[in-house]
């Protein structure tokens, strides 16, 4: 079965420190990879995506993600965390060229940045 | 903000009742996908509509049904509500062209509580 794993329910980091939110996936083919962020009582906001090309993808709000095909991982990173980054982060995959498919999400990781 | 709107924001229903949730797509998008996000979980794909036809469906029973209108807005209908249907329902619009689904833009969601 196609699946996305976010092994950490919560990541705690101090403001100014680098952060990493982990994601691995198990799907057939070459998926598109996404990160979304969700603030309380809000919908999902797109952060970044990987389709092809450079393994390091830059996105919104200073976030970036590194694609590793051999490890089937797509970890989200930021060099210097802000308190305002505290939110729920979802990794998702999409299988292109398959009619009617949609995003497959991980369970989410809560990021807590302390001042 | 993404330009995707959903109504109502919150809804409380009784077990056995029926509910209709609405979504207006972002301008230029021809595809709408609906997701259910239970508490503490990632969004789960319900179904997708493309040009007014159902274009794919996740693992949800037939009492979950939908419509897409000529202006690409959409409805999600749930019959015979169960307690487990309590969740945040997210609508996402996107453009489907040449078999490729581009990134999905999410609305703020409708919080459904079934008592």
mmCIF file with all atom_site columns, C-alpha atoms in Angstrom:
data_model
loop_
_atom_site.group_PDB
_atom_site.id
_atom_site.type_symbol
_atom_site.label_atom_id
_atom_site.label_alt_id
_atom_site.label_comp_id
_atom_site.label_asym_id
_atom_site.label_entity_id
_atom_site.label_seq_id
_atom_site.pdbx_PDB_ins_code
_atom_site.Cartn_x
_atom_site.Cartn_y
_atom_site.Cartn_z
_atom_site.occupancy
_atom_site.B_iso_or_equiv
_atom_site.pdbx_formal_charge
_atom_site.auth_seq_id
_atom_site.auth_comp_id
_atom_site.auth_asym_id
_atom_site.auth_atom_id
_atom_site.pdbx_PDB_model_num
ATOM 1   C CA . UNK A 1 1   ? 0.000   0.000  0.000   1.00 0.00 ? 1   UNK A CA 1
ATOM 2   C CA . UNK A 1 2   ? 1.107   3.525  -0.715  1.00 0.00 ? 2   UNK A CA 1
ATOM 3   C CA . UNK A 1 3   ? 2.026   5.356  2.455   1.00 0.00 ? 3   UNK A CA 1
ATOM 4   C CA . UNK A 1 4   ? 3.794   8.358  3.916   1.00 0.00 ? 4   UNK A CA 1
ATOM 5   C CA . UNK A 1 5   ? 5.472   8.235  7.297   1.00 0.00 ? 5   UNK A CA 1
ATOM 6   C CA . UNK A 1 6   ? 6.311   11.116 9.576   1.00 0.00 ? 6   UNK A CA 1
ATOM 7   C CA . UNK A 1 7   ? 8.100   9.325  12.396  1.00 0.00 ? 7   UNK A CA 1
ATOM 8   C CA . UNK A 1 8   ? 7.970   12.179 14.904  1.00 0.00 ? 8   UNK A CA 1
ATOM 9   C CA . UNK A 1 9   ? 4.668   13.326 16.353  1.00 0.00 ? 9   UNK A CA 1
ATOM 10  C CA . UNK A 1 10  ? 6.367   16.430 17.728  1.00 0.00 ? 10  UNK A CA 1
ATOM 11  C CA . UNK A 1 11  ? 9.606   18.300 17.144  1.00 0.00 ? 11  UNK A CA 1
ATOM 12  C CA . UNK A 1 12  ? 10.811  20.856 19.679  1.00 0.00 ? 12  UNK A CA 1
ATOM 13  C CA . UNK A 1 13  ? 13.453  23.394 18.801  1.00 0.00 ? 13  UNK A CA 1
ATOM 14  C CA . UNK A 1 14  ? 14.683  26.689 20.234  1.00 0.00 ? 14  UNK A CA 1
ATOM 15  C CA . UNK A 1 15  ? 14.274  29.859 18.228  1.00 0.00 ? 15  UNK A CA 1
ATOM 16  C CA . UNK A 1 16  ? 17.298  30.500 16.050  1.00 0.00 ? 16  UNK A CA 1
ATOM 17  C CA . UNK A 1 17  ? 18.305  26.851 15.885  1.00 0.00 ? 17  UNK A CA 1
ATOM 18  C CA . UNK A 1 18  ? 18.022  24.758 12.740  1.00 0.00 ? 18  UNK A CA 1
ATOM 19  C CA . UNK A 1 19  ? 15.036  22.468 12.417  1.00 0.00 ? 19  UNK A CA 1
ATOM 20  C CA . UNK A 1 20  ? 14.328  19.242 10.571  1.00 0.00 ? 20  UNK A CA 1
ATOM 21  C CA . UNK A 1 21  ? 10.968  17.533 10.172  1.00 0.00 ? 21  UNK A CA 1
ATOM 22  C CA . UNK A 1 22  ? 11.328  14.039 8.771   1.00 0.00 ? 22  UNK A CA 1
ATOM 23  C CA . UNK A 1 23  ? 9.304   12.320 6.068   1.00 0.00 ? 23  UNK A CA 1
ATOM 24  C CA . UNK A 1 24  ? 9.709   8.999  4.310   1.00 0.00 ? 24  UNK A CA 1
ATOM 25  C CA . UNK A 1 25  ? 7.431   7.455  1.741   1.00 0.00 ? 25  UNK A CA 1
ATOM 26  C CA . UNK A 1 26  ? 6.598   4.098  0.272   1.00 0.00 ? 26  UNK A CA 1
ATOM 27  C CA . UNK A 1 27  ? 4.943   4.394  -3.130  1.00 0.00 ? 27  UNK A CA 1
ATOM 28  C CA . UNK A 1 28  ? 5.419   2.951  -6.572  1.00 0.00 ? 28  UNK A CA 1
ATOM 29  C CA . UNK A 1 29  ? 6.867   5.010  -9.368  1.00 0.00 ? 29  UNK A CA 1
ATOM 30  C CA . UNK A 1 30  ? 8.262   8.502  -9.095  1.00 0.00 ? 30  UNK A CA 1
ATOM 31  C CA . UNK A 1 31  ? 5.926   10.585 -6.976  1.00 0.00 ? 31  UNK A CA 1
ATOM 32  C CA . UNK A 1 32  ? 5.666   14.295 -6.616  1.00 0.00 ? 32  UNK A CA 1
ATOM 33  C CA . UNK A 1 33  ? 6.465   15.330 -3.039  1.00 0.00 ? 33  UNK A CA 1
ATOM 34  C CA . UNK A 1 34  ? 4.915   18.143 -1.049  1.00 0.00 ? 34  UNK A CA 1
ATOM 35  C CA . UNK A 1 35  ? 5.029   19.849 2.310   1.00 0.00 ? 35  UNK A CA 1
ATOM 36  C CA . UNK A 1 36  ? 2.036   21.672 3.735   1.00 0.00 ? 36  UNK A CA 1
ATOM 37  C CA . UNK A 1 37  ? 1.624   23.601 6.980   1.00 0.00 ? 37  UNK A CA 1
ATOM 38  C CA . UNK A 1 38  ? -1.540  23.931 9.029   1.00 0.00 ? 38  UNK A CA 1
ATOM 39  C CA . UNK A 1 39  ? -2.165  26.572 11.650  1.00 0.00 ? 39  UNK A CA 1
ATOM 40  C CA . UNK A 1 40  ? -4.918  26.087 14.267  1.00 0.00 ? 40  UNK A CA 1
ATOM 41  C CA . UNK A 1 41  ? -8.417  26.202 12.782  1.00 0.00 ? 41  UNK A CA 1
ATOM 42  C CA . UNK A 1 42  ? -7.020  26.829 9.315   1.00 0.00 ? 42  UNK A CA 1
ATOM 43  C CA . UNK A 1 43  ? -6.718  24.869 6.111   1.00 0.00 ? 43  UNK A CA 1
ATOM 44  C CA . UNK A 1 44  ? -3.474  23.610 4.660   1.00 0.00 ? 44  UNK A CA 1
ATOM 45  C CA . UNK A 1 45  ? -0.960  26.045 3.208   1.00 0.00 ? 45  UNK A CA 1
ATOM 46  C CA . UNK A 1 46  ? 1.444   24.907 0.491   1.00 0.00 ? 46  UNK A CA 1
ATOM 47  C CA . UNK A 1 47  ? 5.119   25.240 1.442   1.00 0.00 ? 47  UNK A CA 1
ATOM 48  C CA . UNK A 1 48  ? 7.078   23.547 -1.309  1.00 0.00 ? 48  UNK A CA 1
ATOM 49  C CA . UNK A 1 49  ? 7.159   20.690 -3.764  1.00 0.00 ? 49  UNK A CA 1
ATOM 50  C CA . UNK A 1 50  ? 9.607   18.416 -5.542  1.00 0.00 ? 50  UNK A CA 1
ATOM 51  C CA . UNK A 1 51  ? 8.859   17.073 -8.990  1.00 0.00 ? 51  UNK A CA 1
ATOM 52  C CA . UNK A 1 52  ? 12.240  16.642 -10.611 1.00 0.00 ? 52  UNK A CA 1
ATOM 53  C CA . UNK A 1 53  ? 15.659  18.264 -10.771 1.00 0.00 ? 53  UNK A CA 1
ATOM 54  C CA . UNK A 1 54  ? 17.779  19.570 -7.918  1.00 0.00 ? 54  UNK A CA 1
ATOM 55  C CA . UNK A 1 55  ? 17.365  17.486 -4.788  1.00 0.00 ? 55  UNK A CA 1
ATOM 56  C CA . UNK A 1 56  ? 17.257  20.593 -2.601  1.00 0.00 ? 56  UNK A CA 1
ATOM 57  C CA . UNK A 1 57  ? 14.001  22.476 -3.010  1.00 0.00 ? 57  UNK A CA 1
ATOM 58  C CA . UNK A 1 58  ? 13.396  25.944 -1.608  1.00 0.00 ? 58  UNK A CA 1
ATOM 59  C CA . UNK A 1 59  ? 9.958   27.055 -0.573  1.00 0.00 ? 59  UNK A CA 1
ATOM 60  C CA . UNK A 1 60  ? 7.988   29.626 1.342   1.00 0.00 ? 60  UNK A CA 1
ATOM 61  C CA . UNK A 1 61  ? 9.011   31.297 4.623   1.00 0.00 ? 61  UNK A CA 1
ATOM 62  C CA . UNK A 1 62  ? 12.632  30.166 4.359   1.00 0.00 ? 62  UNK A CA 1
ATOM 63  C CA . UNK A 1 63  ? 11.843  26.449 4.368   1.00 0.00 ? 63  UNK A CA 1
ATOM 64  C CA . UNK A 1 64  ? 13.617  23.966 2.167   1.00 0.00 ? 64  UNK A CA 1
ATOM 65  C CA . UNK A 1 65  ? 13.425  20.225 1.696   1.00 0.00 ? 65  UNK A CA 1
ATOM 66  C CA . UNK A 1 66  ? 15.931  17.625 0.615   1.00 0.00 ? 66  UNK A CA 1
ATOM 67  C CA . UNK A 1 67  ? 14.864  14.764 -1.610  1.00 0.00 ? 67  UNK A CA 1
ATOM 68  C CA . UNK A 1 68  ? 16.783  11.505 -1.235  1.00 0.00 ? 68  UNK A CA 1
ATOM 69  C CA . UNK A 1 69  ? 15.660  8.884  -3.713  1.00 0.00 ? 69  UNK A CA 1
ATOM 70  C CA . UNK A 1 70  ? 17.700  6.012  -2.285  1.00 0.00 ? 70  UNK A CA 1
ATOM 71  C CA . UNK A 1 71  ? 16.285  6.592  1.182   1.00 0.00 ? 71  UNK A CA 1
ATOM 72  C CA . UNK A 1 72  ? 12.849  7.575  -0.129  1.00 0.00 ? 72  UNK A CA 1
ATOM 73  C CA . UNK A 1 73  ? 12.907  10.587 2.128   1.00 0.00 ? 73  UNK A CA 1
ATOM 74  C CA . UNK A 1 74  ? 11.895  14.206 1.810   1.00 0.00 ? 74  UNK A CA 1
ATOM 75  C CA . UNK A 1 75  ? 12.896  15.978 5.011   1.00 0.00 ? 75  UNK A CA 1
ATOM 76  C CA . UNK A 1 76  ? 11.805  19.554 5.664   1.00 0.00 ? 76  UNK A CA 1
ATOM 77  C CA . UNK A 1 77  ? 14.474  21.920 6.954   1.00 0.00 ? 77  UNK A CA 1
ATOM 78  C CA . UNK A 1 78  ? 15.001  25.496 8.002   1.00 0.00 ? 78  UNK A CA 1
ATOM 79  C CA . UNK A 1 79  ? 18.366  26.990 9.010   1.00 0.00 ? 79  UNK A CA 1
ATOM 80  C CA . UNK A 1 80  ? 16.963  29.224 11.758  1.00 0.00 ? 80  UNK A CA 1
ATOM 81  C CA . UNK A 1 81  ? 13.591  28.556 13.386  1.00 0.00 ? 81  UNK A CA 1
ATOM 82  C CA . UNK A 1 82  ? 11.122  31.261 14.375  1.00 0.00 ? 82  UNK A CA 1
ATOM 83  C CA . UNK A 1 83  ? 8.467   31.068 17.071  1.00 0.00 ? 83  UNK A CA 1
ATOM 84  C CA . UNK A 1 84  ? 5.925   31.796 14.334  1.00 0.00 ? 84  UNK A CA 1
ATOM 85  C CA . UNK A 1 85  ? 6.943   28.541 12.607  1.00 0.00 ? 85  UNK A CA 1
ATOM 86  C CA . UNK A 1 86  ? 5.122   26.634 15.345  1.00 0.00 ? 86  UNK A CA 1
ATOM 87  C CA . UNK A 1 87  ? 2.390   24.701 13.557  1.00 0.00 ? 87  UNK A CA 1
ATOM 88  C CA . UNK A 1 88  ? 1.393   21.283 12.231  1.00 0.00 ? 88  UNK A CA 1
ATOM 89  C CA . UNK A 1 89  ? 3.375   20.106 9.200   1.00 0.00 ? 89  UNK A CA 1
ATOM 90  C CA . UNK A 1 90  ? 2.257   17.509 6.694   1.00 0.00 ? 90  UNK A CA 1
ATOM 91  C CA . UNK A 1 91  ? 4.283   15.663 4.125   1.00 0.00 ? 91  UNK A CA 1
ATOM 92  C CA . UNK A 1 92  ? 2.342   14.399 1.105   1.00 0.00 ? 92  UNK A CA 1
ATOM 93  C CA . UNK A 1 93  ? 2.945   12.502 -2.095  1.00 0.00 ? 93  UNK A CA 1
ATOM 94  C CA . UNK A 1 94  ? 1.117   12.567 -5.399  1.00 0.00 ? 94  UNK A CA 1
ATOM 95  C CA . UNK A 1 95  ? 1.288   9.882  -8.068  1.00 0.00 ? 95  UNK A CA 1
ATOM 96  C CA . UNK A 1 96  ? 1.270   11.572 -11.470 1.00 0.00 ? 96  UNK A CA 1
ATOM 97  C CA . UNK A 1 97  ? -0.322  10.208 -14.592 1.00 0.00 ? 97  UNK A CA 1
ATOM 98  C CA . UNK A 1 98  ? -2.814  8.145  -12.651 1.00 0.00 ? 98  UNK A CA 1
ATOM 99  C CA . UNK A 1 99  ? -6.345  9.349  -13.186 1.00 0.00 ? 99  UNK A CA 1
ATOM 100 C CA . UNK A 1 100 ? -8.242  10.277 -10.093 1.00 0.00 ? 100 UNK A CA 1
ATOM 101 C CA . UNK A 1 101 ? -5.391  10.126 -7.653  1.00 0.00 ? 101 UNK A CA 1
ATOM 102 C CA . UNK A 1 102 ? -4.899  12.735 -5.011  1.00 0.00 ? 102 UNK A CA 1
ATOM 103 C CA . UNK A 1 103 ? -2.490  13.593 -2.270  1.00 0.00 ? 103 UNK A CA 1
ATOM 104 C CA . UNK A 1 104 ? -1.506  10.914 0.234   1.00 0.00 ? 104 UNK A CA 1
ATOM 105 C CA . UNK A 1 105 ? -0.648  12.543 3.535   1.00 0.00 ? 105 UNK A CA 1
ATOM 106 C CA . UNK A 1 106 ? 1.408   11.575 6.525   1.00 0.00 ? 106 UNK A CA 1
ATOM 107 C CA . UNK A 1 107 ? -0.087  11.902 10.004  1.00 0.00 ? 107 UNK A CA 1
ATOM 108 C CA . UNK A 1 108 ? 1.590   15.208 10.591  1.00 0.00 ? 108 UNK A CA 1
ATOM 109 C CA . UNK A 1 109 ? 4.325   16.532 12.865  1.00 0.00 ? 109 UNK A CA 1
ATOM 110 C CA . UNK A 1 110 ? 3.741   19.297 15.360  1.00 0.00 ? 110 UNK A CA 1
ATOM 111 C CA . UNK A 1 111 ? 6.605   21.755 15.380  1.00 0.00 ? 111 UNK A CA 1
ATOM 112 C CA . UNK A 1 112 ? 7.051   23.748 18.564  1.00 0.00 ? 112 UNK A CA 1
ATOM 113 C CA . UNK A 1 113 ? 9.587   26.572 18.550  1.00 0.00 ? 113 UNK A CA 1
ATOM 114 C CA . UNK A 1 114 ? 10.391  28.081 21.942  1.00 0.00 ? 114 UNK A CA 1
ATOM 115 C CA . UNK A 1 115 ? 11.702  31.577 22.500  1.00 0.00 ? 115 UNK A CA 1
ATOM 116 C CA . UNK B 2 1   ? -5.089  33.060 1.277   1.00 0.00 ? 1   UNK B CA 1
ATOM 117 C CA . UNK B 2 2   ? -5.699  30.610 -1.544  1.00 0.00 ? 2   UNK B CA 1
ATOM 118 C CA . UNK B 2 3   ? -8.981  31.900 -2.960  1.00 0.00 ? 3   UNK B CA 1
ATOM 119 C CA . UNK B 2 4   ? -10.719 28.644 -2.110  1.00 0.00 ? 4   UNK B CA 1
ATOM 120 C CA . UNK B 2 5   ? -13.710 29.201 0.149   1.00 0.00 ? 5   UNK B CA 1
ATOM 121 C CA . UNK B 2 6   ? -15.811 26.746 2.105   1.00 0.00 ? 6   UNK B CA 1
ATOM 122 C CA . UNK B 2 7   ? -19.115 27.016 3.909   1.00 0.00 ? 7   UNK B CA 1
ATOM 123 C CA . UNK B 2 8   ? -20.208 26.710 6.562   1.00 0.00 ? 8   UNK B CA 1
ATOM 124 C CA . UNK B 2 9   ? -17.231 27.129 8.887   1.00 0.00 ? 9   UNK B CA 1
ATOM 125 C CA . UNK B 2 10  ? -18.709 24.984 11.613  1.00 0.00 ? 10  UNK B CA 1
ATOM 126 C CA . UNK B 2 11  ? -21.647 22.630 11.732  1.00 0.00 ? 11  UNK B CA 1
ATOM 127 C CA . UNK B 2 12  ? -23.247 20.460 14.393  1.00 0.00 ? 12  UNK B CA 1
ATOM 128 C CA . UNK B 2 13  ? -25.490 17.598 13.323  1.00 0.00 ? 13  UNK B CA 1
ATOM 129 C CA . UNK B 2 14  ? -27.172 14.650 14.977  1.00 0.00 ? 14  UNK B CA 1
ATOM 130 C CA . UNK B 2 15  ? -26.386 11.032 14.136  1.00 0.00 ? 15  UNK B CA 1
ATOM 131 C CA . UNK B 2 16  ? -28.541 9.842  11.223  1.00 0.00 ? 16  UNK B CA 1
ATOM 132 C CA . UNK B 2 17  ? -28.979 13.283 9.702   1.00 0.00 ? 17  UNK B CA 1
ATOM 133 C CA . UNK B 2 18  ? -27.697 14.441 6.337   1.00 0.00 ? 18  UNK B CA 1
ATOM 134 C CA . UNK B 2 19  ? -25.277 17.305 5.666   1.00 0.00 ? 19  UNK B CA 1
ATOM 135 C CA . UNK B 2 20  ? -24.124 19.322 2.651   1.00 0.00 ? 20  UNK B CA 1
ATOM 136 C CA . UNK B 2 21  ? -20.819 21.145 2.612   1.00 0.00 ? 21  UNK B CA 1
ATOM 137 C CA . UNK B 2 22  ? -19.879 23.646 -0.083  1.00 0.00 ? 22  UNK B CA 1
ATOM 138 C CA . UNK B 2 23  ? -16.679 24.730 -1.767  1.00 0.00 ? 23  UNK B CA 1
ATOM 139 C CA . UNK B 2 24  ? -15.839 27.448 -4.254  1.00 0.00 ? 24  UNK B CA 1
ATOM 140 C CA . UNK B 2 25  ? -12.741 26.792 -6.323  1.00 0.00 ? 25  UNK B CA 1
ATOM 141 C CA . UNK B 2 26  ? -9.933  29.141 -7.085  1.00 0.00 ? 26  UNK B CA 1
ATOM 142 C CA . UNK B 2 27  ? -10.400 30.909 -10.384 1.00 0.00 ? 27  UNK B CA 1
ATOM 143 C CA . UNK B 2 28  ? -9.061  28.914 -13.339 1.00 0.00 ? 28  UNK B CA 1
ATOM 144 C CA . UNK B 2 29  ? -9.092  25.572 -11.520 1.00 0.00 ? 29  UNK B CA 1
ATOM 145 C CA . UNK B 2 30  ? -11.125 22.712 -13.008 1.00 0.00 ? 30  UNK B CA 1
ATOM 146 C CA . UNK B 2 31  ? -10.609 20.029 -10.371 1.00 0.00 ? 31  UNK B CA 1
ATOM 147 C CA . UNK B 2 32  ? -11.896 19.765 -6.833  1.00 0.00 ? 32  UNK B CA 1
ATOM 148 C CA . UNK B 2 33  ? -10.814 17.208 -4.276  1.00 0.00 ? 33  UNK B CA 1
ATOM 149 C CA . UNK B 2 34  ? -12.366 16.587 -0.881  1.00 0.00 ? 34  UNK B CA 1
ATOM 150 C CA . UNK B 2 35  ? -10.501 15.327 2.157   1.00 0.00 ? 35  UNK B CA 1
ATOM 151 C CA . UNK B 2 36  ? -11.537 14.284 5.655   1.00 0.00 ? 36  UNK B CA 1
ATOM 152 C CA . UNK B 2 37  ? -9.162  15.177 8.478   1.00 0.00 ? 37  UNK B CA 1
ATOM 153 C CA . UNK B 2 38  ? -10.006 13.433 11.718  1.00 0.00 ? 38  UNK B CA 1
ATOM 154 C CA . UNK B 2 39  ? -8.505  14.752 14.921  1.00 0.00 ? 39  UNK B CA 1
ATOM 155 C CA . UNK B 2 40  ? -4.796  13.974 15.120  1.00 0.00 ? 40  UNK B CA 1
ATOM 156 C CA . UNK B 2 41  ? -4.658  12.534 11.633  1.00 0.00 ? 41  UNK B CA 1
ATOM 157 C CA . UNK B 2 42  ? -3.566  13.630 8.209   1.00 0.00 ? 42  UNK B CA 1
ATOM 158 C CA . UNK B 2 43  ? -6.201  14.391 5.592   1.00 0.00 ? 43  UNK B CA 1
ATOM 159 C CA . UNK B 2 44  ? -7.728  11.357 3.896   1.00 0.00 ? 44  UNK B CA 1
ATOM 160 C CA . UNK B 2 45  ? -8.861  11.542 0.277   1.00 0.00 ? 45  UNK B CA 1
ATOM 161 C CA . UNK B 2 46  ? -12.628 11.200 -0.181  1.00 0.00 ? 46  UNK B CA 1
ATOM 162 C CA . UNK B 2 47  ? -13.108 11.876 -3.886  1.00 0.00 ? 47  UNK B CA 1
ATOM 163 C CA . UNK B 2 48  ? -12.192 14.164 -6.741  1.00 0.00 ? 48  UNK B CA 1
ATOM 164 C CA . UNK B 2 49  ? -14.284 15.873 -9.401  1.00 0.00 ? 49  UNK B CA 1
ATOM 165 C CA . UNK B 2 50  ? -13.063 16.973 -12.793 1.00 0.00 ? 50  UNK B CA 1
ATOM 166 C CA . UNK B 2 51  ? -15.376 18.814 -15.164 1.00 0.00 ? 51  UNK B CA 1
ATOM 167 C CA . UNK B 2 52  ? -18.446 17.754 -13.209 1.00 0.00 ? 52  UNK B CA 1
ATOM 168 C CA . UNK B 2 53  ? -17.598 14.031 -13.183 1.00 0.00 ? 53  UNK B CA 1
ATOM 169 C CA . UNK B 2 54  ? -16.206 11.973 -10.337 1.00 0.00 ? 54  UNK B CA 1
ATOM 170 C CA . UNK B 2 55  ? -12.600 11.335 -11.275 1.00 0.00 ? 55  UNK B CA 1
ATOM 171 C CA . UNK B 2 56  ? -11.414 9.188  -8.410  1.00 0.00 ? 56  UNK B CA 1
ATOM 172 C CA . UNK B 2 57  ? -12.474 8.023  -4.992  1.00 0.00 ? 57  UNK B CA 1
ATOM 173 C CA . UNK B 2 58  ? -10.814 7.027  -1.770  1.00 0.00 ? 58  UNK B CA 1
ATOM 174 C CA . UNK B 2 59  ? -11.926 4.407  0.714   1.00 0.00 ? 59  UNK B CA 1
ATOM 175 C CA . UNK B 2 60  ? -15.197 6.026  1.761   1.00 0.00 ? 60  UNK B CA 1
ATOM 176 C CA . UNK B 2 61  ? -18.688 4.488  1.647   1.00 0.00 ? 61  UNK B CA 1
ATOM 177 C CA . UNK B 2 62  ? -21.353 5.532  -0.882  1.00 0.00 ? 62  UNK B CA 1
ATOM 178 C CA . UNK B 2 63  ? -23.142 7.680  1.688   1.00 0.00 ? 63  UNK B CA 1
ATOM 179 C CA . UNK B 2 64  ? -20.389 10.182 0.918   1.00 0.00 ? 64  UNK B CA 1
ATOM 180 C CA . UNK B 2 65  ? -21.335 11.737 -2.411  1.00 0.00 ? 65  UNK B CA 1
ATOM 181 C CA . UNK B 2 66  ? -20.559 14.886 -4.291  1.00 0.00 ? 66  UNK B CA 1
ATOM 182 C CA . UNK B 2 67  ? -21.314 17.243 -7.112  1.00 0.00 ? 67  UNK B CA 1
ATOM 183 C CA . UNK B 2 68  ? -19.333 19.675 -9.182  1.00 0.00 ? 68  UNK B CA 1
ATOM 184 C CA . UNK B 2 69  ? -21.101 22.507 -10.968 1.00 0.00 ? 69  UNK B CA 1
ATOM 185 C CA . UNK B 2 70  ? -20.317 24.201 -14.301 1.00 0.00 ? 70  UNK B CA 1
ATOM 186 C CA . UNK B 2 71  ? -18.514 27.004 -12.456 1.00 0.00 ? 71  UNK B CA 1
ATOM 187 C CA . UNK B 2 72  ? -16.356 24.271 -10.823 1.00 0.00 ? 72  UNK B CA 1
ATOM 188 C CA . UNK B 2 73  ? -17.751 24.857 -7.354  1.00 0.00 ? 73  UNK B CA 1
ATOM 189 C CA . UNK B 2 74  ? -18.557 21.675 -5.482  1.00 0.00 ? 74  UNK B CA 1
ATOM 190 C CA . UNK B 2 75  ? -20.662 20.055 -2.791  1.00 0.00 ? 75  UNK B CA 1
ATOM 191 C CA . UNK B 2 76  ? -19.950 17.183 -0.446  1.00 0.00 ? 76  UNK B CA 1
ATOM 192 C CA . UNK B 2 77  ? -23.013 15.353 0.834   1.00 0.00 ? 77  UNK B CA 1
ATOM 193 C CA . UNK B 2 78  ? -22.960 12.892 3.683   1.00 0.00 ? 78  UNK B CA 1
ATOM 194 C CA . UNK B 2 79  ? -26.040 10.821 4.462   1.00 0.00 ? 79  UNK B CA 1
ATOM 195 C CA . UNK B 2 80  ? -26.869 8.882  7.609   1.00 0.00 ? 80  UNK B CA 1
ATOM 196 C CA . UNK B 2 81  ? -24.243 10.667 9.664   1.00 0.00 ? 81  UNK B CA 1
ATOM 197 C CA . UNK B 2 82  ? -22.223 8.627  12.144  1.00 0.00 ? 82  UNK B CA 1
ATOM 198 C CA . UNK B 2 83  ? -20.260 9.828  15.150  1.00 0.00 ? 83  UNK B CA 1
ATOM 199 C CA . UNK B 2 84  ? -17.004 8.961  13.362  1.00 0.00 ? 84  UNK B CA 1
ATOM 200 C CA . UNK B 2 85  ? -17.867 11.439 10.614  1.00 0.00 ? 85  UNK B CA 1
ATOM 201 C CA . UNK B 2 86  ? -16.904 14.225 13.024  1.00 0.00 ? 86  UNK B CA 1
ATOM 202 C CA . UNK B 2 87  ? -13.889 15.818 11.378  1.00 0.00 ? 87  UNK B CA 1
ATOM 203 C CA . UNK B 2 88  ? -12.516 18.785 9.488   1.00 0.00 ? 88  UNK B CA 1
ATOM 204 C CA . UNK B 2 89  ? -13.561 18.534 5.841   1.00 0.00 ? 89  UNK B CA 1
ATOM 205 C CA . UNK B 2 90  ? -11.142 20.158 3.436   1.00 0.00 ? 90  UNK B CA 1
ATOM 206 C CA . UNK B 2 91  ? -11.735 21.114 -0.148  1.00 0.00 ? 91  UNK B CA 1
ATOM 207 C CA . UNK B 2 92  ? -8.813  21.594 -2.520  1.00 0.00 ? 92  UNK B CA 1
ATOM 208 C CA . UNK B 2 93  ? -8.895  23.014 -6.013  1.00 0.00 ? 93  UNK B CA 1
ATOM 209 C CA . UNK B 2 94  ? -6.308  22.498 -8.696  1.00 0.00 ? 94  UNK B CA 1
ATOM 210 C CA . UNK B 2 95  ? -5.758  22.491 -12.420 1.00 0.00 ? 95  UNK B CA 1
ATOM 211 C CA . UNK B 2 96  ? -5.684  19.205 -14.292 1.00 0.00 ? 96  UNK B CA 1
ATOM 212 C CA . UNK B 2 97  ? -4.087  19.396 -17.702 1.00 0.00 ? 97  UNK B CA 1
ATOM 213 C CA . UNK B 2 98  ? -2.527  16.769 -19.891 1.00 0.00 ? 98  UNK B CA 1
ATOM 214 C CA . UNK B 2 99  ? -2.959  14.152 -17.210 1.00 0.00 ? 99  UNK B CA 1
ATOM 215 C CA . UNK B 2 100 ? -0.926  16.131 -14.702 1.00 0.00 ? 100 UNK B CA 1
ATOM 216 C CA . UNK B 2 101 ? -2.494  17.455 -11.544 1.00 0.00 ? 101 UNK B CA 1
ATOM 217 C CA . UNK B 2 102 ? -0.795  20.561 -10.340 1.00 0.00 ? 102 UNK B CA 1
ATOM 218 C CA . UNK B 2 103 ? -0.495  21.613 -6.721  1.00 0.00 ? 103 UNK B CA 1
ATOM 219 C CA . UNK B 2 104 ? -3.698  21.699 -4.761  1.00 0.00 ? 104 UNK B CA 1
ATOM 220 C CA . UNK B 2 105 ? -4.870  24.819 -2.953  1.00 0.00 ? 105 UNK B CA 1
ATOM 221 C CA . UNK B 2 106 ? -6.862  24.177 0.165   1.00 0.00 ? 106 UNK B CA 1
ATOM 222 C CA . UNK B 2 107 ? -9.777  26.018 1.654   1.00 0.00 ? 107 UNK B CA 1
ATOM 223 C CA . UNK B 2 108 ? -10.051 26.719 5.389   1.00 0.00 ? 108 UNK B CA 1
ATOM 224 C CA . UNK B 2 109 ? -12.240 23.685 5.976   1.00 0.00 ? 109 UNK B CA 1
ATOM 225 C CA . UNK B 2 110 ? -15.606 22.944 7.554   1.00 0.00 ? 110 UNK B CA 1
ATOM 226 C CA . UNK B 2 111 ? -15.588 21.547 11.074  1.00 0.00 ? 111 UNK B CA 1
ATOM 227 C CA . UNK B 2 112 ? -18.392 18.973 11.352  1.00 0.00 ? 112 UNK B CA 1
ATOM 228 C CA . UNK B 2 113 ? -19.430 17.663 14.736  1.00 0.00 ? 113 UNK B CA 1
ATOM 229 C CA . UNK B 2 114 ? -21.860 14.765 14.917  1.00 0.00 ? 114 UNK B CA 1
ATOM 230 C CA . UNK B 2 115 ? -23.574 14.197 18.261  1.00 0.00 ? 115 UNK B CA 1
#
